[in-house]
Short mmCIF file of C-alpha atoms in Angstrom, two decimals:
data_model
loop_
_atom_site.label_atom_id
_atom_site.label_comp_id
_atom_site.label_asym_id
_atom_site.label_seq_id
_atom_site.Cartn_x
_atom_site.Cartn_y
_atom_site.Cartn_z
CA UNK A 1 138.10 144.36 83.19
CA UNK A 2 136.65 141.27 82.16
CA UNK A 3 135.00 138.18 84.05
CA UNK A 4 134.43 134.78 83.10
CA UNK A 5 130.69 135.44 83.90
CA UNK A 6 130.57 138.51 81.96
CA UNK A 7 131.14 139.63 78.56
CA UNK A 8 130.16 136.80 76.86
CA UNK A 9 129.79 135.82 73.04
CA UNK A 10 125.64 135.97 73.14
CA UNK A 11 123.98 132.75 73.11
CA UNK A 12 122.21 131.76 69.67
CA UNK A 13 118.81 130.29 68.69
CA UNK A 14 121.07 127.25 67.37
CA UNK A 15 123.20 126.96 70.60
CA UNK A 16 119.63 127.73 72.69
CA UNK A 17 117.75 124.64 70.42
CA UNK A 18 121.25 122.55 71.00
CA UNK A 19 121.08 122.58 75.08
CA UNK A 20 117.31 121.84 74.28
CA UNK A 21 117.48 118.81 72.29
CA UNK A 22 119.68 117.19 74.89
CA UNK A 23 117.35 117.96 77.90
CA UNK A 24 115.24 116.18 76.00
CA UNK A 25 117.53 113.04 75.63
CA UNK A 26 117.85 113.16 79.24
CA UNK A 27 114.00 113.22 79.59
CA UNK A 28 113.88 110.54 76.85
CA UNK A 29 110.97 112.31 75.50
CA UNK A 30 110.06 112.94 71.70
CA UNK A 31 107.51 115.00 72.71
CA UNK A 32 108.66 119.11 72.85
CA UNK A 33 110.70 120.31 75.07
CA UNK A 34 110.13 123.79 75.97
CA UNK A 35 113.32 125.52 77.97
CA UNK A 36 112.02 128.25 80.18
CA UNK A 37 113.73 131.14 81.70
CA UNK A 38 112.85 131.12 85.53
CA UNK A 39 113.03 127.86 88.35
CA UNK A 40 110.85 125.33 88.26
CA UNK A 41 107.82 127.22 89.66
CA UNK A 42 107.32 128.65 86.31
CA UNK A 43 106.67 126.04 84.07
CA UNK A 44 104.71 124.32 87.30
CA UNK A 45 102.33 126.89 86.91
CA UNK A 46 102.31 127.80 83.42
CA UNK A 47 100.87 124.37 82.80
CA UNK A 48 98.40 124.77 85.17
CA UNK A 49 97.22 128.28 84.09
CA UNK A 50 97.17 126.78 80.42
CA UNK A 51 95.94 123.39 80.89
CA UNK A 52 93.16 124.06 83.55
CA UNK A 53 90.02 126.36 83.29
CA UNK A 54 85.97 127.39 84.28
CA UNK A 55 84.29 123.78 83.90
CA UNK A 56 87.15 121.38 83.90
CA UNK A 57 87.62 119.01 86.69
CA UNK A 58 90.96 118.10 88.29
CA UNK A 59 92.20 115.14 90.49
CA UNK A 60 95.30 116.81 92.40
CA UNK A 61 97.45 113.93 94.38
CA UNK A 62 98.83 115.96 97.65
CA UNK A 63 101.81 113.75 99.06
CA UNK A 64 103.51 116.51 100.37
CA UNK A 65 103.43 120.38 100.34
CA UNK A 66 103.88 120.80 96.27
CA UNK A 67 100.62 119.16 95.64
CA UNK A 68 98.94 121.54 98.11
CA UNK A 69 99.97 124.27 95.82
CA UNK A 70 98.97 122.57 92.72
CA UNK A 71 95.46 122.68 94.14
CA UNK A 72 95.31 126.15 94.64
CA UNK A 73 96.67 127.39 91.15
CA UNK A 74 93.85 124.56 89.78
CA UNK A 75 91.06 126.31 92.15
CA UNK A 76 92.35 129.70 90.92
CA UNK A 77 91.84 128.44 87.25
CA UNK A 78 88.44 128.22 87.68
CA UNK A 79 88.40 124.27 87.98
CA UNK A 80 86.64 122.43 90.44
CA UNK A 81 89.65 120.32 92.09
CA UNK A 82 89.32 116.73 93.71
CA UNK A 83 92.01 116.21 96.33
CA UNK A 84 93.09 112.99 97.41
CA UNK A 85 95.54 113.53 99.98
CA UNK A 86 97.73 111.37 101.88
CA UNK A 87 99.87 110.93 104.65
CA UNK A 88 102.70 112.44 103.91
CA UNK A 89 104.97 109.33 105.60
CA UNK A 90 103.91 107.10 102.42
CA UNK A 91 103.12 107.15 99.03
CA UNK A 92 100.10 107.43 97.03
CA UNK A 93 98.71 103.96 94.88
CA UNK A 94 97.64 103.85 91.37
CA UNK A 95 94.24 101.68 93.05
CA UNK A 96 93.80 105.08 94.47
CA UNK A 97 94.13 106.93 91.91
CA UNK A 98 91.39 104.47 90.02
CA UNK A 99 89.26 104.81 92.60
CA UNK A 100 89.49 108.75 92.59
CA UNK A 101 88.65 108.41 89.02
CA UNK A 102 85.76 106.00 88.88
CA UNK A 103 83.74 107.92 91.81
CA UNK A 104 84.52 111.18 89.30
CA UNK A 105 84.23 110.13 85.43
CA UNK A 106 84.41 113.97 84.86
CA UNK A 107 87.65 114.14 85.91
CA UNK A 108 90.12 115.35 82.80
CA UNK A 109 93.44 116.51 84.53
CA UNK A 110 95.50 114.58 86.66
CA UNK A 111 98.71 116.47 88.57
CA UNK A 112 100.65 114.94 90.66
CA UNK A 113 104.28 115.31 92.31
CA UNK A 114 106.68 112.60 91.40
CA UNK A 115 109.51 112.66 94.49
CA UNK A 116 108.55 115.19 97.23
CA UNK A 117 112.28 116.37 98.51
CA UNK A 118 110.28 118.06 101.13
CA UNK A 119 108.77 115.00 102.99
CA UNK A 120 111.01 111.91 101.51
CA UNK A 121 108.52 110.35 99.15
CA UNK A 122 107.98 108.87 95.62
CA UNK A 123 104.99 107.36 94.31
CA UNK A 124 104.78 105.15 91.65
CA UNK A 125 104.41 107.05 88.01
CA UNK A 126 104.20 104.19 86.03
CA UNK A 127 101.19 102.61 87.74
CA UNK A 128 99.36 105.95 88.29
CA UNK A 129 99.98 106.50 84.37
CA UNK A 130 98.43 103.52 83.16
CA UNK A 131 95.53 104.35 85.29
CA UNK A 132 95.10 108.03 84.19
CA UNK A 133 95.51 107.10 80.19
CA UNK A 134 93.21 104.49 80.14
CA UNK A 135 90.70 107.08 81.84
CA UNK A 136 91.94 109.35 79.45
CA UNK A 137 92.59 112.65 81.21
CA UNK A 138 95.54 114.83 80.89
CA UNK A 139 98.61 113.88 83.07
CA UNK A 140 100.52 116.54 84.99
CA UNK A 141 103.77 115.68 86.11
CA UNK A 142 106.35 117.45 88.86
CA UNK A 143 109.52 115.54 88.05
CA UNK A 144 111.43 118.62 89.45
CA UNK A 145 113.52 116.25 92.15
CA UNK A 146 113.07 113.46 90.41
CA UNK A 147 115.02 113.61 87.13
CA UNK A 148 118.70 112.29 87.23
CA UNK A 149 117.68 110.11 90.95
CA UNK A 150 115.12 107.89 89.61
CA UNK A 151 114.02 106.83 86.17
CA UNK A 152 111.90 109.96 84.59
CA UNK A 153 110.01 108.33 81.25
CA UNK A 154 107.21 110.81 80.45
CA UNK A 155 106.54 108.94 76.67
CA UNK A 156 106.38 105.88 78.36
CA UNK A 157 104.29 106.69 81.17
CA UNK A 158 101.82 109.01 79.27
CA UNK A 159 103.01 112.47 80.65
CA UNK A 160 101.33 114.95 78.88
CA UNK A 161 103.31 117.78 80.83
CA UNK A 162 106.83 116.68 82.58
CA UNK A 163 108.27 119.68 84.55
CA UNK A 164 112.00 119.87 85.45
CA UNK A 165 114.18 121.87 87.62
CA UNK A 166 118.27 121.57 87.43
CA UNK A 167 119.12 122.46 90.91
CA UNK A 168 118.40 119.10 92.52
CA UNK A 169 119.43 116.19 91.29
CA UNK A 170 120.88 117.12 88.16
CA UNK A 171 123.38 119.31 90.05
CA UNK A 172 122.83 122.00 87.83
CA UNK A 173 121.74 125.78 88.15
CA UNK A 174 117.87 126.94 89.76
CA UNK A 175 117.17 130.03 87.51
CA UNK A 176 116.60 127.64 84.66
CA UNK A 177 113.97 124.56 84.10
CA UNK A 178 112.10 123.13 81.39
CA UNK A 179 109.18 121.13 80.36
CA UNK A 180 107.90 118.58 78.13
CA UNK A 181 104.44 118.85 76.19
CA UNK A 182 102.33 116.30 74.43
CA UNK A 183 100.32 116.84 71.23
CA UNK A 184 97.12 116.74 73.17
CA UNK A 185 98.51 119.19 75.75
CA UNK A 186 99.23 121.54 73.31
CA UNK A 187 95.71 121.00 71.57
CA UNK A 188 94.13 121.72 75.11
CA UNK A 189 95.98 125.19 75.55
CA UNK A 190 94.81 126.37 72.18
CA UNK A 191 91.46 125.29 73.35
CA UNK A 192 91.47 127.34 76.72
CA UNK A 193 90.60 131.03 76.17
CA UNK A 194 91.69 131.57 80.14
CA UNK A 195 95.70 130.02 78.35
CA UNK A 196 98.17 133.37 79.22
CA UNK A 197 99.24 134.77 75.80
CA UNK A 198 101.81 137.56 75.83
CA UNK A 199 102.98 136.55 79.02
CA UNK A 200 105.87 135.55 80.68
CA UNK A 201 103.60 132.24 81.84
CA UNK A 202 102.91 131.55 78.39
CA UNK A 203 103.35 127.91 77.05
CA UNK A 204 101.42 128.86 73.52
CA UNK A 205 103.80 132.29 72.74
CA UNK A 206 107.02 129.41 72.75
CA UNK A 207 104.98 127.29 70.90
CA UNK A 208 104.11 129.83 68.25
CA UNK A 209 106.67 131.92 68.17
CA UNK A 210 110.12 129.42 68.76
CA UNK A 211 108.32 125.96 67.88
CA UNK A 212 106.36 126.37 65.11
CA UNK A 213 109.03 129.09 64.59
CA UNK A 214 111.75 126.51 63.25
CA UNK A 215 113.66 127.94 66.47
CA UNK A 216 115.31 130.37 64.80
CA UNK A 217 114.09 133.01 66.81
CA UNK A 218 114.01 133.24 71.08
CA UNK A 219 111.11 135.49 72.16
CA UNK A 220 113.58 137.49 74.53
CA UNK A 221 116.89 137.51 75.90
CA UNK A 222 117.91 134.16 77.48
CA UNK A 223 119.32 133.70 80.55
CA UNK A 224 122.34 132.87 79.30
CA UNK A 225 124.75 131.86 82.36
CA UNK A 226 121.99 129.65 83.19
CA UNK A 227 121.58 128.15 79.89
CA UNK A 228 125.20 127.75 79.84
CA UNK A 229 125.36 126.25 83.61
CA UNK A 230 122.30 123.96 82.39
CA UNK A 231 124.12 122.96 79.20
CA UNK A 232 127.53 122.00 81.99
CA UNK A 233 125.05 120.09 83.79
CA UNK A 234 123.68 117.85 81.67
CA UNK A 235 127.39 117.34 79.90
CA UNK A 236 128.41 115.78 83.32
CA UNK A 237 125.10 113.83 83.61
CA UNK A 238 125.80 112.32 79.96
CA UNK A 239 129.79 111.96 80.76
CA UNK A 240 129.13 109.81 84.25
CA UNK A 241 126.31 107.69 82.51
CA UNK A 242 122.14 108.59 83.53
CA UNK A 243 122.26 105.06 85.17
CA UNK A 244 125.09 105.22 86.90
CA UNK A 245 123.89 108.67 88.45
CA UNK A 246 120.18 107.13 89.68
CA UNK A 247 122.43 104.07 90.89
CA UNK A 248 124.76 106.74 93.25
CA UNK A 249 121.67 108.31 94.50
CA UNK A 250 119.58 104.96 94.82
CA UNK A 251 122.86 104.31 97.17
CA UNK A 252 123.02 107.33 98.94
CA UNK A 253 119.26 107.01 100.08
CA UNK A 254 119.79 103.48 101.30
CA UNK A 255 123.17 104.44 103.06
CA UNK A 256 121.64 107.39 104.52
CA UNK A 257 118.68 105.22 105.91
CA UNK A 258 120.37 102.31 107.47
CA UNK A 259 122.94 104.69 109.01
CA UNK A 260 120.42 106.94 110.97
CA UNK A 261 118.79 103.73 111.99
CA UNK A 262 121.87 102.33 113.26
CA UNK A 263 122.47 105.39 115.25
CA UNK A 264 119.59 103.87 117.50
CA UNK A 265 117.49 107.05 118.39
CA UNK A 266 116.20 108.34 114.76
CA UNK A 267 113.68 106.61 112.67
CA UNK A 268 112.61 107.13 108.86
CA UNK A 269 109.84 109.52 108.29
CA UNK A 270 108.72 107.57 105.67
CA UNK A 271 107.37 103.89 106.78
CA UNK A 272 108.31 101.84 104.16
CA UNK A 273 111.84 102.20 101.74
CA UNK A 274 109.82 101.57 98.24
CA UNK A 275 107.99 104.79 99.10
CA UNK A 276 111.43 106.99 100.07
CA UNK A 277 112.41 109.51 97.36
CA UNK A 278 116.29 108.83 96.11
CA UNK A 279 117.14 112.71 96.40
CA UNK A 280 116.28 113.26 100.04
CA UNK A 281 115.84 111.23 103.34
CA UNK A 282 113.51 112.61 106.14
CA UNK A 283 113.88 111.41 109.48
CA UNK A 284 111.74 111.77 112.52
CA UNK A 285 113.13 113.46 115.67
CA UNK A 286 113.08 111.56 118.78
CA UNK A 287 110.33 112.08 121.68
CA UNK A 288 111.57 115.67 123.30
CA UNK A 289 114.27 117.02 120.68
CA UNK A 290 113.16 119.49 118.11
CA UNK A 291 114.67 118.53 115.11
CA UNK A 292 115.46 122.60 113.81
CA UNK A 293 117.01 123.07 116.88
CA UNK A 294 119.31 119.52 116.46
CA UNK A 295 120.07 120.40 112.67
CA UNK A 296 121.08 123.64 113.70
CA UNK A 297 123.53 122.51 116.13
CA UNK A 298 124.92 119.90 113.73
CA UNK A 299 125.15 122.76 110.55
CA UNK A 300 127.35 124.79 113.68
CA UNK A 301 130.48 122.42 112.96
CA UNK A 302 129.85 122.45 109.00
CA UNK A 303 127.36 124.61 107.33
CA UNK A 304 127.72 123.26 104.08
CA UNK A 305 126.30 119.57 105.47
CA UNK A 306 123.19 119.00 103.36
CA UNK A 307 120.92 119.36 106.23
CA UNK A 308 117.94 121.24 106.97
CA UNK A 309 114.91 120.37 109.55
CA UNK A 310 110.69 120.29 107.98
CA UNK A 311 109.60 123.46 106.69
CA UNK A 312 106.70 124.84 108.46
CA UNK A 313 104.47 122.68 111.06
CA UNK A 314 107.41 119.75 110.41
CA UNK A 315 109.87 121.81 111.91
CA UNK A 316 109.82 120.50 115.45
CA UNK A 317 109.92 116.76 114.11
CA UNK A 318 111.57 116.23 110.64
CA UNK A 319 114.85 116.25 109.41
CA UNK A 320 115.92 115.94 106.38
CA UNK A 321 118.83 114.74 104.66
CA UNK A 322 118.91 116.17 100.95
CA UNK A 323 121.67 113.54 99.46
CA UNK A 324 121.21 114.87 96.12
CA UNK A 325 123.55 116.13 92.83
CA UNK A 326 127.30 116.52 94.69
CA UNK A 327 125.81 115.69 97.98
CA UNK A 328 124.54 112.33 96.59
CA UNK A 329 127.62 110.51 97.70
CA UNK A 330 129.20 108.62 100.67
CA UNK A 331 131.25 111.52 102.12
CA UNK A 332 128.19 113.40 102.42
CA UNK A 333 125.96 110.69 103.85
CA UNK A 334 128.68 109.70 106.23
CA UNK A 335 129.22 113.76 107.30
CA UNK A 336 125.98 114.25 107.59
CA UNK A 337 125.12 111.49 110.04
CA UNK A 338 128.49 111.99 111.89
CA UNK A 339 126.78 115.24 112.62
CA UNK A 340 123.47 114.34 113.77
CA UNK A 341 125.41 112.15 115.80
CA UNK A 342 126.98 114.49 117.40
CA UNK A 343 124.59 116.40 118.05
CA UNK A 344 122.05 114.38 119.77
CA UNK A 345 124.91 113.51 121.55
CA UNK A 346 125.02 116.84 122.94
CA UNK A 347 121.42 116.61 123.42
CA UNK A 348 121.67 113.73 125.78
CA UNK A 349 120.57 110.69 123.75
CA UNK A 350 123.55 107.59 123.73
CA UNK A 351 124.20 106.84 119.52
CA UNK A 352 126.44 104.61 118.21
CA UNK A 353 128.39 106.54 115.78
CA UNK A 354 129.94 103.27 114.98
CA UNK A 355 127.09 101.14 113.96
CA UNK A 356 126.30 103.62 111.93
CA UNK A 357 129.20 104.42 109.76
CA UNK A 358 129.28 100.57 109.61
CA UNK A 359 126.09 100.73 107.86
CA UNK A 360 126.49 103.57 105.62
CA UNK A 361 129.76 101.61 104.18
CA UNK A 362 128.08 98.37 103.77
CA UNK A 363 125.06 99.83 101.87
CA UNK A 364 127.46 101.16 99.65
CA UNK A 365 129.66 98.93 98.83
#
């Protein structure tokens, strides 16, 4: 028997080097664009394991719980890592970042998260970029939830490393993400003894062996439905228009935020709108309701509503709203507050379900 997932013609250095070169118009990058086999996490800490090491000193922005992990893969390296956290309701500043920078002139890597899906946020790449080139370190960037929602410009910006994932935004598959990397990243993982080699984690092997190559040959097997669901993915992106993508999520995050305010009992996690992320909006539970319980009883009339409460010690309190990829439109936002509706209805609280859908239609038209 055959299956349209199986028994397929095998996928080719050419078509493999094809799907890369337009990731990399989507990135709207010149610099190299490595495709890896595996989600995001790989690449995230690929980077790390070849860009950090024994003596090096690292700034690592935490905005959320991605940053917190950053640090510990930089710690792990061998580097001695700077933290400057903040609250995870706002966004980090690029005067921060200076500051940071100035108290530590040792400093030479910079990571940071771009949108955190998990909290709501975004901080402001271009700023921070300036700041970190003219200090001169080497700029780590987690642009996983952030590519196809917001404008994603790692040449511009400075971005020595620009890490991707599909399954957000992009609407596209998780077992597949990809990376850009600068000349002077690539210098600074030859440079690093600690850099894996012969490993699955290894940035230098595609470098070497596929790069430098001519990409004529992959160093093993490629995933190839994902490659193929990646390729689909960014097809759609290119037929709807990049802009007009970021526009529909731009709208679905301010739909989705003047709705659950109009509902009259939920406020925005996040303080102020400049600092929301595009892909997801995070809401705070009111006094008394825990917000896993509430999302659970508004998934109980449709599971498929892009809900889900805070992960770990934001369970009780956040919700989140993850209008992103096919759930980045007005149907969605307006299910998914119907919903919530509902169910703090059930909880007790008076809503207007009105005032809200009223909102959610005039933000987006």
């Amino acid at each position: 028997m055959t299956h349209p997932f199986l028994d397929l013609a095998p996928l080719t250095p050419a078509h493999f080097a094809a799907i890369e070169q337009r990731v990399a118009r989507l990135m709207r990058t010149e610099q190299d664009v490595v495709i890896m086999q595996g989600e995001a996490l790989l690449p995230l800490e690929a980077c790390i394991r070849s860009g950090a090491r024994p003596g090096s000193t690292a700034l690592n922005v935490v905005t959320g719980p991605y940053g917190q992990t950053f640090g510990n893969w930089l710690r792990d390296c061998g580097a001695t890592v700077i933290d400057l956290a903040v609250p995870f309701h706002t966004a980090v500043t690029a005067d921060q970042v200076r500051e940071a920078l100035t108290e530590h002139p040792e400093i030479d890597f910079v990571s940071l998260v771009h949108a955190e899906a998990a909290t709501g946020n975004t901080n402001p790449v271009a700023e921070i970029g300036e700041v970190v080139r003219e200090h001169g370190a080497l700029f780590y960037l987690d642009a996983v939830a952030s590519i196809a929602a917001e404008p994603v410009l790692p040449d511009a910006w400075g971005v020595d490393l620009c890490i991707i994932g599909a399954q957000k935004a992009m609407g596209g598959p998780a077992g597949v993400s990809a990376v850009s990397v600068s000349e002077r990243a690539w210098r600074r993982f030859a440079e690093n003894p600690r850099a894996p080699r012969a490993s699955y984690l290894s940035l230098l092997d595609w470098k070497a062996r596929w790069i430098d190559g001519g990409r004529k040959a992959l160093l093993h097997a490629p995933a190839q439905l994902e490659m193929l669901a990646l390729e689909a993915c960014v097809e759609r992106i290119e037929s709807e228009g990049l802009d007009a993508v970021m526009d529909r999520h731009a709208t679905a995050a301010a739909a989705t935020r003047a709705g659950a305010v109009a509902l009259g009992v939920l406020e925005p996690y996040v303080h102020e709108a400049r600092d929301a992320a595009p892909v997801a909006t995070t809401l705070r539970a009111p006094a008394g309701v825990d917000a896993s319980e509430l999302v659970a009883r508004a998934l109980a009339a449709d599971p498929a509503l892009p809900l889900v409460a805070g992960g770990g010690a934001l369970a009780k309190e956040m919700i989140r709203v993850n209008h992103y990829g096919p759930d980045a439109t007005r149907g969605a936002v307006h299910a998914s507050l119907a919903a919530l509706g509902a169910a703090l209805g059930e909880a007790g609280l008076a809503v207007d379900l009105e005032a809200a859908r009223r909102a959610v239609t005039a933000a987006w038209e």
